[in-house]
Coordinates of C-alpha atoms and ligand atoms in Angstrom, one line a residue:
X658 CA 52.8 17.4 25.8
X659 CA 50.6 14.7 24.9
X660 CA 50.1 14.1 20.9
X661 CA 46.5 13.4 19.7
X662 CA 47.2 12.1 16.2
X663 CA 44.1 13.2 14.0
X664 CA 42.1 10.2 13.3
X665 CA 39.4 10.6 10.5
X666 CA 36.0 8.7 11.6
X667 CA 36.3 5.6 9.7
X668 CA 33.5 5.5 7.0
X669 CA 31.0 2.0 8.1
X670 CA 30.6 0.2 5.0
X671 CA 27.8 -2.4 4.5
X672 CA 29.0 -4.5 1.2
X673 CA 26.2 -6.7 -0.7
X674 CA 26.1 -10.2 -1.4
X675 CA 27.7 -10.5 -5.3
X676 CA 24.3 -10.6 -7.5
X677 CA 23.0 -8.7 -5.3
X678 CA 23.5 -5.1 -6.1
X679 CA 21.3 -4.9 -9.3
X680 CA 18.3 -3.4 -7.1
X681 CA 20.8 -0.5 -5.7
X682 CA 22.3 0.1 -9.2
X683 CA 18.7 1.3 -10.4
X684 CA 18.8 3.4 -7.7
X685 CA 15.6 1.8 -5.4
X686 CA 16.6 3.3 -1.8
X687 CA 16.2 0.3 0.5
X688 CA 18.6 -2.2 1.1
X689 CA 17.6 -5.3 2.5
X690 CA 19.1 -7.5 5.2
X691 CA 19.3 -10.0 2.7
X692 CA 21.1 -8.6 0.6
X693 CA 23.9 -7.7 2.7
X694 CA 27.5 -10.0 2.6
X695 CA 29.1 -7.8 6.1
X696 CA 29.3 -4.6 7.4
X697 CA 33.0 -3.2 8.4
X698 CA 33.2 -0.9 11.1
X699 CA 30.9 -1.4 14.4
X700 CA 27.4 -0.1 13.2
X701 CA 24.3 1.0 14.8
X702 CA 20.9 1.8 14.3
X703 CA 21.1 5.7 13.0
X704 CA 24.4 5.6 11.7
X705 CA 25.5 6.7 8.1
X706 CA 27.0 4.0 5.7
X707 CA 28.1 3.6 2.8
X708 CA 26.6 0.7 0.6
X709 CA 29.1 -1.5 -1.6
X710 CA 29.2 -4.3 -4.4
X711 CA 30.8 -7.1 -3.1
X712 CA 34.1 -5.9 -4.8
X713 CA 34.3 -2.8 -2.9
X714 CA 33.6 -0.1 -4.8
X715 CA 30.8 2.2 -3.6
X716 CA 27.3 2.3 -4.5
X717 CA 25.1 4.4 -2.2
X718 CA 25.1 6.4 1.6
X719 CA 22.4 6.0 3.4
X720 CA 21.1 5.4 7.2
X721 CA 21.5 1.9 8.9
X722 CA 18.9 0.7 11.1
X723 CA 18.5 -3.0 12.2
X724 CA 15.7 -4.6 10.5
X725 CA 14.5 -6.1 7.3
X726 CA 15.0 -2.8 5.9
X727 CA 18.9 -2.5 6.5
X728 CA 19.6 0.6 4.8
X729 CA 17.5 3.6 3.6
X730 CA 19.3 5.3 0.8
X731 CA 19.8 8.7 0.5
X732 CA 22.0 9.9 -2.2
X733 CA 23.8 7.5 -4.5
X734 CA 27.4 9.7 -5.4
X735 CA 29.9 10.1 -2.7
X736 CA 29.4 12.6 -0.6
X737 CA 29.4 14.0 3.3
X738 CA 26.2 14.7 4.6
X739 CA 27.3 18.0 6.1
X740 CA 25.2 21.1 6.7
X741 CA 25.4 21.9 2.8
X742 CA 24.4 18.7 1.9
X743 CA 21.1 18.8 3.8
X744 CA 20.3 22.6 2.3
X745 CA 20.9 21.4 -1.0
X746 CA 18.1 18.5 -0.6
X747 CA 15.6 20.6 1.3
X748 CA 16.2 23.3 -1.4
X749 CA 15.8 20.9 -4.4
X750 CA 12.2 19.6 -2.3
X751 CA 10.7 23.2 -1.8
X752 CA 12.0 23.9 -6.0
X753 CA 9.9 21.4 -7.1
X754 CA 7.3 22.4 -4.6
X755 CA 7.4 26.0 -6.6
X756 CA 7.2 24.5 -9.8
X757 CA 3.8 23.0 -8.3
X758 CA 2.4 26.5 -7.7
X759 CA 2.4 25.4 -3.6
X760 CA 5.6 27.0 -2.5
X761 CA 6.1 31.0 -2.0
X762 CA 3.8 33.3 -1.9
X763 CA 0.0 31.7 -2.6
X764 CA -2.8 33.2 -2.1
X765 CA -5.5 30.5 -1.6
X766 CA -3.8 27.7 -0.7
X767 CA -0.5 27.7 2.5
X768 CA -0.3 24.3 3.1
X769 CA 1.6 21.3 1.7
X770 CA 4.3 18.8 1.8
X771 CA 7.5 19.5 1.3
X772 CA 9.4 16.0 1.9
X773 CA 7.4 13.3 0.8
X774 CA 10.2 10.7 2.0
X775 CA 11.6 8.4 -0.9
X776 CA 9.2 10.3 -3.1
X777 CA 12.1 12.9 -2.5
X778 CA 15.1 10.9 -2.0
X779 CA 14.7 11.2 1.7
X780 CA 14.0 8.1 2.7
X781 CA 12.2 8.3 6.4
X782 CA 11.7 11.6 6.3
X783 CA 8.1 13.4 6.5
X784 CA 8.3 17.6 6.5
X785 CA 4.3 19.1 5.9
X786 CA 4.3 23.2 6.0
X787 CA 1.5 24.7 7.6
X788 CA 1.5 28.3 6.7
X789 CA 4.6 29.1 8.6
X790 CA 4.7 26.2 10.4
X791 CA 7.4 23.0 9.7
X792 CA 5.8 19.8 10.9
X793 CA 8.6 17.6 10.7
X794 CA 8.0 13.2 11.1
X795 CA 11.3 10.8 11.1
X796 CA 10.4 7.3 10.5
X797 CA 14.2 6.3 10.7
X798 CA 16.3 6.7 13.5
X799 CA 19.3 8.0 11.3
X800 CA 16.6 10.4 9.8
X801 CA 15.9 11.7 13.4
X802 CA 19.6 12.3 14.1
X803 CA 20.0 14.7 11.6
X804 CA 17.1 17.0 12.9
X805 CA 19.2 19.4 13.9
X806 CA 20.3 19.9 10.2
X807 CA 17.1 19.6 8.5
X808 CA 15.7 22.1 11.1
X809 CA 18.7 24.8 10.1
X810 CA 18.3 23.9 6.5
X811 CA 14.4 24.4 6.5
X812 CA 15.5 28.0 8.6
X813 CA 18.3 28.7 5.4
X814 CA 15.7 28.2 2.5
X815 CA 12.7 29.6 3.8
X816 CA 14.5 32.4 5.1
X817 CA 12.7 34.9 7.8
X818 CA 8.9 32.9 6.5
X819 CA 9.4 29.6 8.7
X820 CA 8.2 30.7 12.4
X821 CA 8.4 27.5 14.1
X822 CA 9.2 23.6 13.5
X823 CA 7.6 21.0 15.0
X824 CA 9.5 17.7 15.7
X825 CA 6.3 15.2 16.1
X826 CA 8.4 12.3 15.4
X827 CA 7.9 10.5 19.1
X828 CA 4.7 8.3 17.4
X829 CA 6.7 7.5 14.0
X830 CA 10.1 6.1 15.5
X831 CA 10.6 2.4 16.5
X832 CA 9.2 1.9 19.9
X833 CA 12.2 1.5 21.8
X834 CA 14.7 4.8 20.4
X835 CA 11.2 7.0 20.9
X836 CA 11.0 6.0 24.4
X837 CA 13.8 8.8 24.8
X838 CA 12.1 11.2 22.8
X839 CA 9.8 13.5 22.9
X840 CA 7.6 16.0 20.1
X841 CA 9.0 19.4 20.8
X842 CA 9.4 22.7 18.9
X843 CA 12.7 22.7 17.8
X844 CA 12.9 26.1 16.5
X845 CA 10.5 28.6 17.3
X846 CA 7.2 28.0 18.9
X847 CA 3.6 28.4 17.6
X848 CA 0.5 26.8 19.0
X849 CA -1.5 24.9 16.0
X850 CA -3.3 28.0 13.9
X851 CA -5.6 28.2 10.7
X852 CA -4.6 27.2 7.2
X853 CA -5.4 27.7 3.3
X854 CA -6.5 25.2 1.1
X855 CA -7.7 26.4 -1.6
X856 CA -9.3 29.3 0.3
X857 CA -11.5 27.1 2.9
X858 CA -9.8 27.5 6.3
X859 CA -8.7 24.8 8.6
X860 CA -7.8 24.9 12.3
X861 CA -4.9 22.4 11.9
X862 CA -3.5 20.2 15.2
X863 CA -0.5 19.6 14.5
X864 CA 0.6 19.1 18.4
X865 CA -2.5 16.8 19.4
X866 CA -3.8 15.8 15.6
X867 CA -3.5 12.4 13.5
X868 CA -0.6 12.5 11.6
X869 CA 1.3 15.9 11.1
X870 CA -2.8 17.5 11.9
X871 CA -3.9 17.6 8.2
X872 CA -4.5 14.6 5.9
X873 CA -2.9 17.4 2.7
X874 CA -2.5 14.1 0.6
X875 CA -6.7 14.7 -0.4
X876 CA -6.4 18.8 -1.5
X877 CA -7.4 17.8 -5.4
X878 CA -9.8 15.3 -4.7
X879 CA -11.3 17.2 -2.1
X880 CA -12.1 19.8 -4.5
X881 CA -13.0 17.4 -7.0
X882 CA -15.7 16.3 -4.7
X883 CA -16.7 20.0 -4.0
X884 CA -17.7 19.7 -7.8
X885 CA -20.2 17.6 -7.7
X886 CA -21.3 18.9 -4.6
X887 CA -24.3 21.2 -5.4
X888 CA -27.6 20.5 -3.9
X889 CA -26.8 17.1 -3.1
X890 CA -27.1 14.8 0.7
X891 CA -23.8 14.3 1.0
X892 CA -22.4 11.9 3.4
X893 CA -18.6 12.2 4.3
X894 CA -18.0 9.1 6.4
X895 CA -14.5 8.7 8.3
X896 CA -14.0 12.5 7.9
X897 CA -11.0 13.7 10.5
X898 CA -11.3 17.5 10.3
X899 CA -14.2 17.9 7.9
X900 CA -12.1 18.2 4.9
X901 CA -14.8 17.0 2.5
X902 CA -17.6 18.5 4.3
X903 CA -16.7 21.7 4.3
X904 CA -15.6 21.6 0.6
X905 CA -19.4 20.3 0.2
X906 CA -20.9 22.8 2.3
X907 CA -19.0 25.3 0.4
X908 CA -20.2 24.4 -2.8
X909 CA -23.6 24.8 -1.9
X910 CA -24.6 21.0 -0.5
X911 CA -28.2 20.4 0.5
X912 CA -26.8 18.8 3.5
X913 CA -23.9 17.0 5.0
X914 CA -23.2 14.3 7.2
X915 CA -20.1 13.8 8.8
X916 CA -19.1 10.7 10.2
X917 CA -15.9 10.0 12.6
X918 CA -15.4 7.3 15.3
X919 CA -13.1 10.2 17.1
X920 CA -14.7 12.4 19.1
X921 CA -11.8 15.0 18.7
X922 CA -12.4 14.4 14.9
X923 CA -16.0 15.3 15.0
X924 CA -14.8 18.7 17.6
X925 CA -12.4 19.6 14.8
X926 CA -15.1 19.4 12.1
X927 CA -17.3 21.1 13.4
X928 CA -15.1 23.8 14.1
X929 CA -14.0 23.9 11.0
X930 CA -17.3 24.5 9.6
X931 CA -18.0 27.2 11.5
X932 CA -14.5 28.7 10.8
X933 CA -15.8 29.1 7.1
X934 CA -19.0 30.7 8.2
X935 CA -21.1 27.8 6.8
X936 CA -24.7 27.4 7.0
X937 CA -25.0 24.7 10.2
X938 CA -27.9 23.8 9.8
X939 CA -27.2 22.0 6.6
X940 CA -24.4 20.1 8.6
X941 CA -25.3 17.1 11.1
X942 CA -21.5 15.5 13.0
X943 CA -21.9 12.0 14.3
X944 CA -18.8 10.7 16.7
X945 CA -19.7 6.9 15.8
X946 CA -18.7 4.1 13.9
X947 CA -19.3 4.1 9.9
X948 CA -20.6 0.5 9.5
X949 CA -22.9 1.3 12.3
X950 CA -23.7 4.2 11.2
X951 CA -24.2 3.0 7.5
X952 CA -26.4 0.1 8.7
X953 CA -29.1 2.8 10.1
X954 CA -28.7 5.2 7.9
X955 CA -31.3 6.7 5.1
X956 CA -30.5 4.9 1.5
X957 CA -30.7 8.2 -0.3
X958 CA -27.2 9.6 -0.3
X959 CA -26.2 11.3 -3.6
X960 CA -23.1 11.9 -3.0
X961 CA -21.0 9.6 -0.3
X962 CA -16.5 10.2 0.8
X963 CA -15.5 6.8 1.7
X964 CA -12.1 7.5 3.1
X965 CA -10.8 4.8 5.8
X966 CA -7.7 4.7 7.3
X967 CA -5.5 2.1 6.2
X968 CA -6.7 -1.1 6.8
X969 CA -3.4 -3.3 6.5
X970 CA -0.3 -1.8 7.5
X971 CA 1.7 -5.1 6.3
X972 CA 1.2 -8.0 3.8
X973 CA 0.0 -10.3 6.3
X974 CA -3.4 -8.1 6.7
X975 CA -3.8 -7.5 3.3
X976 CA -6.5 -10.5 2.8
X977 CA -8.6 -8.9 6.1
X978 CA -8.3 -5.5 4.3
X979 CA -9.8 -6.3 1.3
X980 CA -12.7 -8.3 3.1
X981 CA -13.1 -5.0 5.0
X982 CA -12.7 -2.4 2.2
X983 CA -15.6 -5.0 0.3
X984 CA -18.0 -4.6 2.7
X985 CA -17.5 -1.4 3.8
X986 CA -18.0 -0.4 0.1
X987 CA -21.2 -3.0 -0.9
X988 CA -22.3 -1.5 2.6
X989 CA -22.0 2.3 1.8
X990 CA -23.1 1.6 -2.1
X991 CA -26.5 0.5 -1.0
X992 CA -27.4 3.8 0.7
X993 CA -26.4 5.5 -2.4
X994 CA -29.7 6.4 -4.6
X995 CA -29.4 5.4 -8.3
X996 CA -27.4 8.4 -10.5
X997 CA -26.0 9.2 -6.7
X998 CA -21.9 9.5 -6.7
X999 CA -19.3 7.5 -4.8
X1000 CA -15.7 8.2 -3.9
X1001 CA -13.7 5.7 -2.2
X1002 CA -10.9 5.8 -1.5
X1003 CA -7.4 3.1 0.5
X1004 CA -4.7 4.5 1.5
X1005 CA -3.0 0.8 2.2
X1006 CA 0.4 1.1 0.3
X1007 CA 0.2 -3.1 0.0
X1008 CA -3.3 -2.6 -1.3
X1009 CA -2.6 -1.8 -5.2
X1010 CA -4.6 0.0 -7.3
X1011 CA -5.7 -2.9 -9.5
X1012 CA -6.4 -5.1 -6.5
X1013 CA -8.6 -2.2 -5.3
X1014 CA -9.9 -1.6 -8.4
X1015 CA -11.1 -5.3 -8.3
X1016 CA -12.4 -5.2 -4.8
X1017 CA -14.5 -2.6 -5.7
X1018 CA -15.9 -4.6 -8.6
X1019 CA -16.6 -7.0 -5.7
X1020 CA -18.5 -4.4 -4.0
X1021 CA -20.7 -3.5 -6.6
X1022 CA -21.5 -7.0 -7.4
X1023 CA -22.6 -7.8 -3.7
X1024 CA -24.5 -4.9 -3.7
X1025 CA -26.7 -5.7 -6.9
X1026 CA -25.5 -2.0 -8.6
X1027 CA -25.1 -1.3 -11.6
X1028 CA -21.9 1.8 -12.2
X1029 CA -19.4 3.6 -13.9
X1030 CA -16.0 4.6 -13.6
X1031 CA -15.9 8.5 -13.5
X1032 CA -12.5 9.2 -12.6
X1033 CA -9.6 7.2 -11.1
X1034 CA -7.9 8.8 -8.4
X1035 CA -4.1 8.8 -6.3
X1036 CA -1.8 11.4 -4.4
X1037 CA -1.3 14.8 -5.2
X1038 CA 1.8 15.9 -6.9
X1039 CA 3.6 17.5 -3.7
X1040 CA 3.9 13.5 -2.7
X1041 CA 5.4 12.5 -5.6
X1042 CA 6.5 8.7 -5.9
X1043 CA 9.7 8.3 -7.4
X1044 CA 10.2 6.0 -10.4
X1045 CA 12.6 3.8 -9.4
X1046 CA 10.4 3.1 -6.0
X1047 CA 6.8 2.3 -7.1
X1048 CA 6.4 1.4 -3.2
X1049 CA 5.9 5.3 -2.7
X1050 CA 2.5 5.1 -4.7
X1051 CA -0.3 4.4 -1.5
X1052 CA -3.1 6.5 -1.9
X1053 CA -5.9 5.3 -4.6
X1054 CA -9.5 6.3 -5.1
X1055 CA -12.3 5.6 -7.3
X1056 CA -15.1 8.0 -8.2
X1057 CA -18.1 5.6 -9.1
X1058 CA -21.5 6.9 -10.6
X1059 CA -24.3 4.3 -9.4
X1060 CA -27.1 3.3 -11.2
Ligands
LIG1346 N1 -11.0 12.1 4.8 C1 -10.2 12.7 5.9 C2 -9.2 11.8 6.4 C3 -9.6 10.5 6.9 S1 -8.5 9.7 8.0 C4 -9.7 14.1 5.4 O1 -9.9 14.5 4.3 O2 -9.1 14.8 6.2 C5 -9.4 8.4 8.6 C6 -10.3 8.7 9.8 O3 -11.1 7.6 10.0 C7 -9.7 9.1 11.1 O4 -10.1 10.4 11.5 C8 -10.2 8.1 12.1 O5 -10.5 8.6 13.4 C9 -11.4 7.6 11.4 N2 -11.9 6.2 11.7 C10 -11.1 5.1 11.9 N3 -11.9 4.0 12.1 C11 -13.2 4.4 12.0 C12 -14.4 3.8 12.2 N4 -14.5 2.5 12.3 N5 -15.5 4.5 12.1 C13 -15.5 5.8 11.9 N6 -14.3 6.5 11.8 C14 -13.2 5.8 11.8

């Protein structure tokens, strides 16, 4: 008989340059490359380390993945990331997600996010719930190894309610690990169905859509647009699925424009429109771009969604974004008619809310107009930033009245 002596897996430790550990200590989840002395053990891109001070003792676990970003942290006491470990985190997300009125049992609105990433302590990871539907997006490769356990924990605390999950992670991965990948159910099937939000339906595409199929992070301030709505010309330019427009429409618009360079965008909208049983003929879709569109368009809008994607993705665009986000903006302001209402909106995480703030400012001033600040505008609470990672705050928006 052959004996097989029990070895236990050796625990990969990355230890961090002395002086260097301050940024882990106040718990920030990303370790950076330069920040690291050695790793011990052989390491690769996925697996779970543990992060140490240069004398040894621990700090943090977390996912390695080669890159400028060395380590994304995950929970900062000592722990194995077993089964129970993963239930506990997905349980503490959908908690707070109760607290928020979102989670369990809502009438008018079934759709949300559940794992807002570091927001949530889970650094890569993306969950959105769609009635009973668990989109699920891994940004890390070590995220995307533990599907298997963040698809069993979703199952354990939503009980008999989750129908199907949805691994659409192929588009978020580094090129080279989601070559072997694919987006697959990975419990249950569904095809994409309606959702809630605060009782307007949307047909969400969560197989073919942008993102996870719904952009959820706009719920409040699409209703805070419904508000003003009444009787006005509305334009809703880069509008996806129609969220604004149907809000509009809803509230009793005159009429509504919505713009979309994507011609599935503009199906979806108007689809959606005619899922809530709104008046089309108060609703025009245009599958074109929005400065062409905004350089023909009638100058009496009075009340205009500004909502592009992001425009820089990394530092070194941020200088082209704001040039773009200015004109765009001085562009869209002067088809606004005086007491007519603005909201605008980046979503660039390098673009910060002052520096957007101040390249509105820039807008207004090319544009000759005269406004005020009506409300000042970010993410909803389900994508919560947490405080010691103000890197989690991206989305900003402005509502502007226009003289
Ligand atoms: N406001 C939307 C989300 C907008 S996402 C909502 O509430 O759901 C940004 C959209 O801008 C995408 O649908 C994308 O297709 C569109 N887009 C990107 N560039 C564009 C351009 N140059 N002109 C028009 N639409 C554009």
């Amino acid at each position: 008989m052959v004996f097989i002596p029990y070895l236990a897996p050796m625990t990969k430790k990355v230890i961090l340059k002395a002086k260097r550990s301050a940024a882990v200590e106040r718990f920030h989840p990303w370790v950076f490359s330069g920040a690291v002395k050695n790793i011990e053990g052989e390491v690769q891109d996925g697996d779970i380390v543990e992060v140490c001070k240069a004398d040894g003792s621990y700090l943090a676990t977390g996912h390695y993945q080669e890159g400028s970003i060395t380590v994304r942290l995950f929970s900062f006491q000592q722990s194995t990331p077993d089964q129970g470990f993963w239930d506990a985190k997905i349980g503490r997300a959908l908690q707070y997600r109760r607290h928020l009125g979102l989670a369990g049992g809502q009438h008018s609105t079934n759709c949300f996010r559940l794992a807002h990433a570091e927001g949530d302590g889970l650094p890569g990871l993306i969950i959105d719930i769609y009635n009973k539907t668990a989109v699920v997006q891994c940004h890390s490769i070590g995220m995307h190894r533990e599907m298997e356990k963040i698809s069993r924990a979703l199952q354990n605390n939503f009980g008999g309610h989750l129908e199907a999950i949805y691994d659409k992670s192929a588009e978020t991965l580094p090129r080279q690990y989601a070559l072997g990948i694919e987006n697959r159910y990975v419990f249950g099937a569904g095809s994409p169905g309606p959702v809630l939000e605060y009782g307007n339906t949307f047909q969400v595409d969560w197989e073919a859509g942008q993102k996870t199929g719904f952009f959820l992070d706009q719920r409040e301030n699409r209703r805070l647009a419904g508000q003003y709505a009444p009787d006005k010309k509305v334009l809703n330019a880069f509008c996806y699925s129609g969220g604004f427009s149907v809000y509009a429409l809803q509230a009793g618009a005159h009429s509504v424009d919505s713009v979309d360079v994507s011609k599935k965008a503009i199906e979806l909208t108007e689809a959606n429109v005619q899922l809530n049983g709104l008046p089309p003929e108060r609703h025009r879709a245009h599958a074109m771009d929005v400065m062409d569109f905004l350089r023909s368009a009638d100058n009496d809008y009075e009340l205009m969604i500004v909502d592009p994607p992001a425009f820089a993705k990394s530092l070194k665009k941020r200088h082209q974004a704001v040039q773009g986000y200015k004109r765009l903006n001085a562009l869209a302001m002067s088809r606004i008619q005086p007491g007519g209402i603005l909201f605008t909106f980046s979503c660039s995480q390098v673009v910060s809310q002052q520096l957007f703030y101040d390249t509105i400012v820039a807008a207004a001033l090319e544009s000759g107009r005269q406004a005020r600040v009506m409300h000042q505008l970010s993410q909803p609470a389900d994508h919560p930033v947490s405080i010691f990672h103000s890197e989690g705050s991206y989305l900003k928006g402005l509502v502007l009245y226009l003289e």
